Amino acid sequence: MSRTDRRAWKSARTLADLGQLTADWLEGRRASQPGYMPNCGPDEETAELVPSLVALNRAGFMTTCSQPGVAETGYDGAWWTQHAAVEGYLTDRVLYRRILDAAEALAHVVVVDDPQTGRRDEVVVVTQRDGEPYTAFGARPGPRDMRNLYGALHREARRELAGAIHLAVIAPYYGPASHRALWRSLDQVTGLEPSDTDDDQADADDDQEPAASR
């Protein structure tokens, strides 16, 4: 990691600071982020998700991992199925409630680890290779992993992460259709897309007859 990036991450004190820096990394404004290969940007499959991830990070949900929903033959000739999913940390309980409400409305799966309430859900397999489990989301890193991932951060930022809610939101089915539903619902939470209520109101406004001219 460059000295400039190291200083930037070291200056972060809050989860909001970390989210802003993560958004900068996603958009290519930062070359590196903690816990990731230095001078490497997001994975190729993340490219289409960048606007959604940036919006989540700037809203207060610091994302640490995400994936699109797919059902296809992979690079190795095996059949890969992925549930669209995202996970990370947040301390804003209003945002947390909004994400949970959006997930519940569409039957998305949530995995919560909340130090404040003691809730700790089981991890969920999100990727399979030829029908065998390959990747799971929802596991909160332990103390040793946290030191390895975020040891370069200021202690106040590490304290924020330790007390934050660790949240994963997962599409209930694998493949593109469920992928679109998951990311659209998250975009509505962050305001990147209008909510269904806004769409309904716009349709209602369009249906009204124009007022008579005077």
PDB file of C-alpha atoms in Angstrom:
ATOM      1  CA  MET A   1       0.000   0.000   0.000  1.00  0.00           C
ATOM      2  CA  SER A   2       1.336   3.444  -0.860  1.00  0.00           C
ATOM      3  CA  ARG A   3       2.237   5.894   1.878  1.00  0.00           C
ATOM      4  CA  THR A   4      -0.618   8.169   0.752  1.00  0.00           C
ATOM      5  CA  ASP A   5      -3.216   5.397   0.986  1.00  0.00           C
ATOM      6  CA  ARG A   6      -1.802   4.201   4.298  1.00  0.00           C
ATOM      7  CA  ARG A   7      -2.141   7.694   5.765  1.00  0.00           C
ATOM      8  CA  ALA A   8      -5.691   8.018   4.457  1.00  0.00           C
ATOM      9  CA  TRP A   9      -6.844   4.759   6.029  1.00  0.00           C
ATOM     10  CA  LYS A  10      -4.969   5.531   9.243  1.00  0.00           C
ATOM     11  CA  SER A  11      -6.828   8.840   9.491  1.00  0.00           C
ATOM     12  CA  ALA A  12     -10.236   7.113   9.593  1.00  0.00           C
ATOM     13  CA  ARG A  13     -11.910   7.128  12.994  1.00  0.00           C
ATOM     14  CA  THR A  14     -15.519   6.095  12.347  1.00  0.00           C
ATOM     15  CA  LEU A  15     -17.347   3.544  10.267  1.00  0.00           C
ATOM     16  CA  ALA A  16     -18.611   6.417   8.127  1.00  0.00           C
ATOM     17  CA  ASP A  17     -14.983   7.360   7.415  1.00  0.00           C
ATOM     18  CA  LEU A  18     -14.209   3.767   6.448  1.00  0.00           C
ATOM     19  CA  GLY A  19     -17.252   3.645   4.181  1.00  0.00           C
ATOM     20  CA  GLN A  20     -16.182   6.793   2.354  1.00  0.00           C
ATOM     21  CA  LEU A  21     -12.690   5.403   1.810  1.00  0.00           C
ATOM     22  CA  THR A  22     -14.099   2.083   0.615  1.00  0.00           C
ATOM     23  CA  ALA A  23     -16.284   3.955  -1.875  1.00  0.00           C
ATOM     24  CA  ASP A  24     -13.214   5.844  -3.098  1.00  0.00           C
ATOM     25  CA  TRP A  25     -11.403   2.521  -3.597  1.00  0.00           C
ATOM     26  CA  LEU A  26     -14.357   1.059  -5.497  1.00  0.00           C
ATOM     27  CA  GLU A  27     -14.376   4.083  -7.811  1.00  0.00           C
ATOM     28  CA  GLY A  28     -10.607   3.911  -8.356  1.00  0.00           C
ATOM     29  CA  ARG A  29      -9.739   7.011  -6.322  1.00  0.00           C
ATOM     30  CA  ARG A  30      -7.739   4.858  -3.900  1.00  0.00           C
ATOM     31  CA  ALA A  31      -5.341   2.203  -5.157  1.00  0.00           C
ATOM     32  CA  SER A  32      -5.499   0.022  -2.043  1.00  0.00           C
ATOM     33  CA  GLN A  33      -7.636  -0.907   0.925  1.00  0.00           C
ATOM     34  CA  PRO A  34      -6.821  -2.881   4.101  1.00  0.00           C
ATOM     35  CA  GLY A  35      -7.175  -6.643   3.883  1.00  0.00           C
ATOM     36  CA  TYR A  36      -6.943  -6.667   0.077  1.00  0.00           C
ATOM     37  CA  MET A  37      -4.047  -7.110  -2.329  1.00  0.00           C
ATOM     38  CA  PRO A  38      -2.229  -3.749  -2.517  1.00  0.00           C
ATOM     39  CA  ASN A  39      -2.697  -1.712  -5.691  1.00  0.00           C
ATOM     40  CA  CYS A  40      -5.553  -3.931  -6.879  1.00  0.00           C
ATOM     41  CA  GLY A  41      -9.065  -2.731  -7.572  1.00  0.00           C
ATOM     42  CA  PRO A  42     -12.332  -4.654  -7.251  1.00  0.00           C
ATOM     43  CA  ASP A  43     -12.673  -8.080  -8.874  1.00  0.00           C
ATOM     44  CA  GLU A  44     -13.893  -8.124 -12.466  1.00  0.00           C
ATOM     45  CA  GLU A  45     -17.272  -9.595 -11.505  1.00  0.00           C
ATOM     46  CA  THR A  46     -17.828  -6.635  -9.176  1.00  0.00           C
ATOM     47  CA  ALA A  47     -17.714  -4.049 -11.974  1.00  0.00           C
ATOM     48  CA  GLU A  48     -21.482  -3.945 -12.542  1.00  0.00           C
ATOM     49  CA  LEU A  49     -22.077  -3.699  -8.784  1.00  0.00           C
ATOM     50  CA  VAL A  50     -19.800  -0.721  -8.179  1.00  0.00           C
ATOM     51  CA  PRO A  51     -22.510   2.001  -8.286  1.00  0.00           C
ATOM     52  CA  SER A  52     -24.657   0.056  -5.803  1.00  0.00           C
ATOM     53  CA  LEU A  53     -21.710  -0.671  -3.515  1.00  0.00           C
ATOM     54  CA  VAL A  54     -20.542   2.939  -3.600  1.00  0.00           C
ATOM     55  CA  ALA A  55     -24.031   4.105  -2.624  1.00  0.00           C
ATOM     56  CA  LEU A  56     -24.174   1.628   0.269  1.00  0.00           C
ATOM     57  CA  ASN A  57     -20.760   2.696   1.557  1.00  0.00           C
ATOM     58  CA  ARG A  58     -21.559   6.388   1.341  1.00  0.00           C
ATOM     59  CA  ALA A  59     -24.851   5.720   3.150  1.00  0.00           C
ATOM     60  CA  GLY A  60     -23.052   4.084   6.089  1.00  0.00           C
ATOM     61  CA  PHE A  61     -22.872   0.372   5.230  1.00  0.00           C
ATOM     62  CA  MET A  62     -19.166  -0.428   4.819  1.00  0.00           C
ATOM     63  CA  THR A  63     -19.136  -3.381   2.445  1.00  0.00           C
ATOM     64  CA  THR A  64     -16.405  -5.997   2.680  1.00  0.00           C
ATOM     65  CA  CYS A  65     -17.549  -8.622   0.159  1.00  0.00           C
ATOM     66  CA  SER A  66     -20.177  -8.939  -2.553  1.00  0.00           C
ATOM     67  CA  GLN A  67     -21.069 -11.023  -5.564  1.00  0.00           C
ATOM     68  CA  PRO A  68     -23.571 -11.110  -8.436  1.00  0.00           C
ATOM     69  CA  GLY A  69     -26.101 -13.877  -8.889  1.00  0.00           C
ATOM     70  CA  VAL A  70     -25.152 -16.353 -11.615  1.00  0.00           C
ATOM     71  CA  ALA A  71     -25.869 -19.832 -12.895  1.00  0.00           C
ATOM     72  CA  GLU A  72     -23.300 -20.787 -15.499  1.00  0.00           C
ATOM     73  CA  THR A  73     -20.357 -22.929 -16.508  1.00  0.00           C
ATOM     74  CA  GLY A  74     -17.265 -21.461 -14.909  1.00  0.00           C
ATOM     75  CA  TYR A  75     -13.652 -21.024 -15.951  1.00  0.00           C
ATOM     76  CA  ASP A  76     -12.919 -24.602 -14.862  1.00  0.00           C
ATOM     77  CA  GLY A  77     -15.777 -26.243 -16.753  1.00  0.00           C
ATOM     78  CA  ALA A  78     -17.776 -26.824 -13.544  1.00  0.00           C
ATOM     79  CA  TRP A  79     -21.369 -25.645 -13.025  1.00  0.00           C
ATOM     80  CA  TRP A  80     -21.347 -22.644 -10.697  1.00  0.00           C
ATOM     81  CA  THR A  81     -24.403 -21.208  -8.961  1.00  0.00           C
ATOM     82  CA  GLN A  82     -24.222 -17.982  -6.977  1.00  0.00           C
ATOM     83  CA  HIS A  83     -26.742 -16.116  -4.900  1.00  0.00           C
ATOM     84  CA  ALA A  84     -26.362 -12.361  -5.221  1.00  0.00           C
ATOM     85  CA  ALA A  85     -25.092 -11.175  -1.846  1.00  0.00           C
ATOM     86  CA  VAL A  86     -23.319  -8.439   0.057  1.00  0.00           C
ATOM     87  CA  GLU A  87     -21.875  -8.239   3.548  1.00  0.00           C
ATOM     88  CA  GLY A  88     -20.159  -5.689   5.737  1.00  0.00           C
ATOM     89  CA  TYR A  89     -20.470  -3.503   8.820  1.00  0.00           C
ATOM     90  CA  LEU A  90     -22.754  -0.709   9.945  1.00  0.00           C
ATOM     91  CA  THR A  91     -23.496   1.227  13.121  1.00  0.00           C
ATOM     92  CA  ASP A  92     -26.413   3.334  11.853  1.00  0.00           C
ATOM     93  CA  ARG A  93     -29.453   1.497  13.242  1.00  0.00           C
ATOM     94  CA  VAL A  94     -31.893   3.499  11.138  1.00  0.00           C
ATOM     95  CA  LEU A  95     -30.120   2.341   7.996  1.00  0.00           C
ATOM     96  CA  TYR A  96     -29.918  -1.162   9.453  1.00  0.00           C
ATOM     97  CA  ARG A  97     -33.695  -1.213  10.000  1.00  0.00           C
ATOM     98  CA  ARG A  98     -34.354   0.062   6.487  1.00  0.00           C
ATOM     99  CA  ILE A  99     -32.189  -2.676   4.974  1.00  0.00           C
ATOM    100  CA  LEU A 100     -33.915  -5.341   7.094  1.00  0.00           C
ATOM    101  CA  ASP A 101     -37.358  -4.047   6.100  1.00  0.00           C
ATOM    102  CA  ALA A 102     -36.415  -4.070   2.407  1.00  0.00           C
ATOM    103  CA  ALA A 103     -35.005  -7.581   2.718  1.00  0.00           C
ATOM    104  CA  GLU A 104     -38.094  -8.866   4.511  1.00  0.00           C
ATOM    105  CA  ALA A 105     -40.408  -7.396   1.865  1.00  0.00           C
ATOM    106  CA  LEU A 106     -38.730  -9.501  -0.838  1.00  0.00           C
ATOM    107  CA  ALA A 107     -37.868 -12.555   1.290  1.00  0.00           C
ATOM    108  CA  HIS A 108     -34.143 -11.918   1.059  1.00  0.00           C
ATOM    109  CA  VAL A 109     -32.040 -13.777   3.599  1.00  0.00           C
ATOM    110  CA  VAL A 110     -30.216 -11.749   6.245  1.00  0.00           C
ATOM    111  CA  VAL A 111     -27.402 -12.950   8.493  1.00  0.00           C
ATOM    112  CA  VAL A 112     -26.839 -10.701  11.498  1.00  0.00           C
ATOM    113  CA  ASP A 113     -24.089 -10.605  14.112  1.00  0.00           C
ATOM    114  CA  ASP A 114     -24.975  -7.774  16.501  1.00  0.00           C
ATOM    115  CA  PRO A 115     -22.753  -7.360  19.582  1.00  0.00           C
ATOM    116  CA  GLN A 116     -25.255  -4.970  21.174  1.00  0.00           C
ATOM    117  CA  THR A 117     -28.254  -7.306  21.094  1.00  0.00           C
ATOM    118  CA  GLY A 118     -26.400 -10.621  21.076  1.00  0.00           C
ATOM    119  CA  ARG A 119     -28.080 -11.793  17.862  1.00  0.00           C
ATOM    120  CA  ARG A 120     -25.819 -14.146  15.924  1.00  0.00           C
ATOM    121  CA  ASP A 121     -27.304 -15.935  12.924  1.00  0.00           C
ATOM    122  CA  GLU A 122     -25.898 -18.981  11.156  1.00  0.00           C
ATOM    123  CA  VAL A 123     -23.817 -18.410   8.032  1.00  0.00           C
ATOM    124  CA  VAL A 124     -25.417 -19.173   4.670  1.00  0.00           C
ATOM    125  CA  VAL A 125     -23.857 -20.904   1.652  1.00  0.00           C
ATOM    126  CA  VAL A 126     -24.037 -18.511  -1.291  1.00  0.00           C
ATOM    127  CA  THR A 127     -21.930 -20.286  -3.933  1.00  0.00           C
ATOM    128  CA  GLN A 128     -21.875 -23.890  -5.065  1.00  0.00           C
ATOM    129  CA  ARG A 129     -19.576 -25.653  -7.504  1.00  0.00           C
ATOM    130  CA  ASP A 130     -21.173 -28.669  -9.161  1.00  0.00           C
ATOM    131  CA  GLY A 131     -23.673 -28.788  -6.309  1.00  0.00           C
ATOM    132  CA  GLU A 132     -21.061 -28.689  -3.544  1.00  0.00           C
ATOM    133  CA  PRO A 133     -20.800 -25.770  -1.080  1.00  0.00           C
ATOM    134  CA  TYR A 134     -17.995 -23.400  -2.007  1.00  0.00           C
ATOM    135  CA  THR A 135     -18.539 -20.014  -0.333  1.00  0.00           C
ATOM    136  CA  ALA A 136     -20.605 -18.825   2.643  1.00  0.00           C
ATOM    137  CA  PHE A 137     -21.531 -15.304   3.766  1.00  0.00           C
ATOM    138  CA  GLY A 138     -22.296 -13.985   7.218  1.00  0.00           C
ATOM    139  CA  ALA A 139     -19.290 -15.144   9.246  1.00  0.00           C
ATOM    140  CA  ARG A 140     -17.891 -12.345  11.370  1.00  0.00           C
ATOM    141  CA  PRO A 141     -14.066 -12.424  11.366  1.00  0.00           C
ATOM    142  CA  GLY A 142     -12.532 -13.403  14.692  1.00  0.00           C
ATOM    143  CA  PRO A 143     -10.037 -11.246  16.643  1.00  0.00           C
ATOM    144  CA  ARG A 144      -6.973 -12.668  14.882  1.00  0.00           C
ATOM    145  CA  ASP A 145      -8.487 -12.166  11.434  1.00  0.00           C
ATOM    146  CA  MET A 146      -9.510  -8.633  12.389  1.00  0.00           C
ATOM    147  CA  ARG A 147      -5.921  -7.847  13.377  1.00  0.00           C
ATOM    148  CA  ASN A 148      -4.653  -9.259  10.092  1.00  0.00           C
ATOM    149  CA  LEU A 149      -7.255  -7.377   8.053  1.00  0.00           C
ATOM    150  CA  TYR A 150      -7.438  -4.069   9.869  1.00  0.00           C
ATOM    151  CA  GLY A 151      -4.354  -3.860  12.063  1.00  0.00           C
ATOM    152  CA  ALA A 152      -3.151  -0.811  10.096  1.00  0.00           C
ATOM    153  CA  LEU A 153      -6.239   1.214  11.070  1.00  0.00           C
ATOM    154  CA  HIS A 154      -6.372   3.612  13.984  1.00  0.00           C
ATOM    155  CA  ARG A 155      -7.540   1.988  17.218  1.00  0.00           C
ATOM    156  CA  GLU A 156     -10.715   4.112  17.220  1.00  0.00           C
ATOM    157  CA  ALA A 157     -11.683   2.731  13.809  1.00  0.00           C
ATOM    158  CA  ARG A 158     -10.927  -0.813  14.964  1.00  0.00           C
ATOM    159  CA  ARG A 159     -13.097  -0.206  18.030  1.00  0.00           C
ATOM    160  CA  GLU A 160     -15.935   0.944  15.761  1.00  0.00           C
ATOM    161  CA  LEU A 161     -15.670  -2.258  13.729  1.00  0.00           C
ATOM    162  CA  ALA A 162     -15.590  -4.422  16.842  1.00  0.00           C
ATOM    163  CA  GLY A 163     -18.856  -2.940  18.085  1.00  0.00           C
ATOM    164  CA  ALA A 164     -20.575  -2.680  14.694  1.00  0.00           C
ATOM    165  CA  ILE A 165     -23.329  -4.881  13.332  1.00  0.00           C
ATOM    166  CA  HIS A 166     -21.957  -7.425  10.860  1.00  0.00           C
ATOM    167  CA  LEU A 167     -24.661  -7.916   8.228  1.00  0.00           C
ATOM    168  CA  ALA A 168     -25.069 -10.066   5.127  1.00  0.00           C
ATOM    169  CA  VAL A 169     -27.998  -9.692   2.724  1.00  0.00           C
ATOM    170  CA  ILE A 170     -28.498 -12.622   0.364  1.00  0.00           C
ATOM    171  CA  ALA A 171     -30.890 -13.264  -2.516  1.00  0.00           C
ATOM    172  CA  PRO A 172     -33.058 -16.324  -1.764  1.00  0.00           C
ATOM    173  CA  TYR A 173     -32.388 -17.924  -5.156  1.00  0.00           C
ATOM    174  CA  TYR A 174     -29.314 -18.135  -7.342  1.00  0.00           C
ATOM    175  CA  GLY A 175     -29.143 -16.654 -10.814  1.00  0.00           C
ATOM    176  CA  PRO A 176     -29.763 -13.333 -12.584  1.00  0.00           C
ATOM    177  CA  ALA A 177     -33.451 -12.748 -11.753  1.00  0.00           C
ATOM    178  CA  SER A 178     -32.935 -12.873  -8.004  1.00  0.00           C
ATOM    179  CA  HIS A 179     -29.747 -10.858  -8.495  1.00  0.00           C
ATOM    180  CA  ARG A 180     -31.695  -7.972 -10.009  1.00  0.00           C
ATOM    181  CA  ALA A 181     -34.272  -8.017  -7.211  1.00  0.00           C
ATOM    182  CA  LEU A 182     -31.631  -7.905  -4.477  1.00  0.00           C
ATOM    183  CA  TRP A 183     -29.588  -5.048  -5.877  1.00  0.00           C
ATOM    184  CA  ARG A 184     -32.635  -3.023  -6.881  1.00  0.00           C
ATOM    185  CA  SER A 185     -33.994  -3.238  -3.337  1.00  0.00           C
ATOM    186  CA  LEU A 186     -30.664  -2.052  -1.915  1.00  0.00           C
ATOM    187  CA  ASP A 187     -30.510   0.753  -4.478  1.00  0.00           C
ATOM    188  CA  GLN A 188     -33.928   1.874  -3.276  1.00  0.00           C
ATOM    189  CA  VAL A 189     -32.688   1.950   0.319  1.00  0.00           C
ATOM    190  CA  THR A 190     -29.763   4.210  -0.625  1.00  0.00           C
ATOM    191  CA  GLY A 191     -31.808   6.337  -3.022  1.00  0.00           C
ATOM    192  CA  LEU A 192     -29.861   5.252  -6.079  1.00  0.00           C
ATOM    193  CA  GLU A 193     -33.205   4.121  -7.528  1.00  0.00           C
ATOM    194  CA  PRO A 194     -36.677   5.446  -6.722  1.00  0.00           C
ATOM    195  CA  SER A 195     -38.715   3.330  -4.338  1.00  0.00           C
ATOM    196  CA  ASP A 196     -41.767   1.410  -5.512  1.00  0.00           C
ATOM    197  CA  THR A 197     -43.871   3.925  -3.580  1.00  0.00           C
ATOM    198  CA  ASP A 198     -42.331   6.747  -5.600  1.00  0.00           C
ATOM    199  CA  ASP A 199     -43.027   4.838  -8.821  1.00  0.00           C
ATOM    200  CA  ASP A 200     -46.650   4.281  -7.796  1.00  0.00           C
ATOM    201  CA  GLN A 201     -47.046   7.976  -6.999  1.00  0.00           C
ATOM    202  CA  ALA A 202     -45.551   8.944 -10.353  1.00  0.00           C
ATOM    203  CA  ASP A 203     -47.974   6.598 -12.123  1.00  0.00           C
ATOM    204  CA  ALA A 204     -50.880   8.075 -10.167  1.00  0.00           C
ATOM    205  CA  ASP A 205     -49.783  11.591 -11.101  1.00  0.00           C
ATOM    206  CA  ASP A 206     -49.592  10.580 -14.763  1.00  0.00           C
ATOM    207  CA  ASP A 207     -53.123   9.184 -14.600  1.00  0.00           C
ATOM    208  CA  GLN A 208     -54.617  12.450 -13.321  1.00  0.00           C
ATOM    209  CA  GLU A 209     -56.394  14.608 -15.853  1.00  0.00           C
ATOM    210  CA  PRO A 210     -54.733  17.960 -16.527  1.00  0.00           C
ATOM    211  CA  ALA A 211     -56.322  20.894 -14.761  1.00  0.00           C
ATOM    212  CA  ALA A 212     -58.606  23.006 -16.943  1.00  0.00           C
ATOM    213  CA  SER A 213     -56.940  26.144 -18.236  1.00  0.00           C
ATOM    214  CA  ARG A 214     -58.201  29.413 -16.860  1.00  0.00           C
TER     215      ARG A 214
END
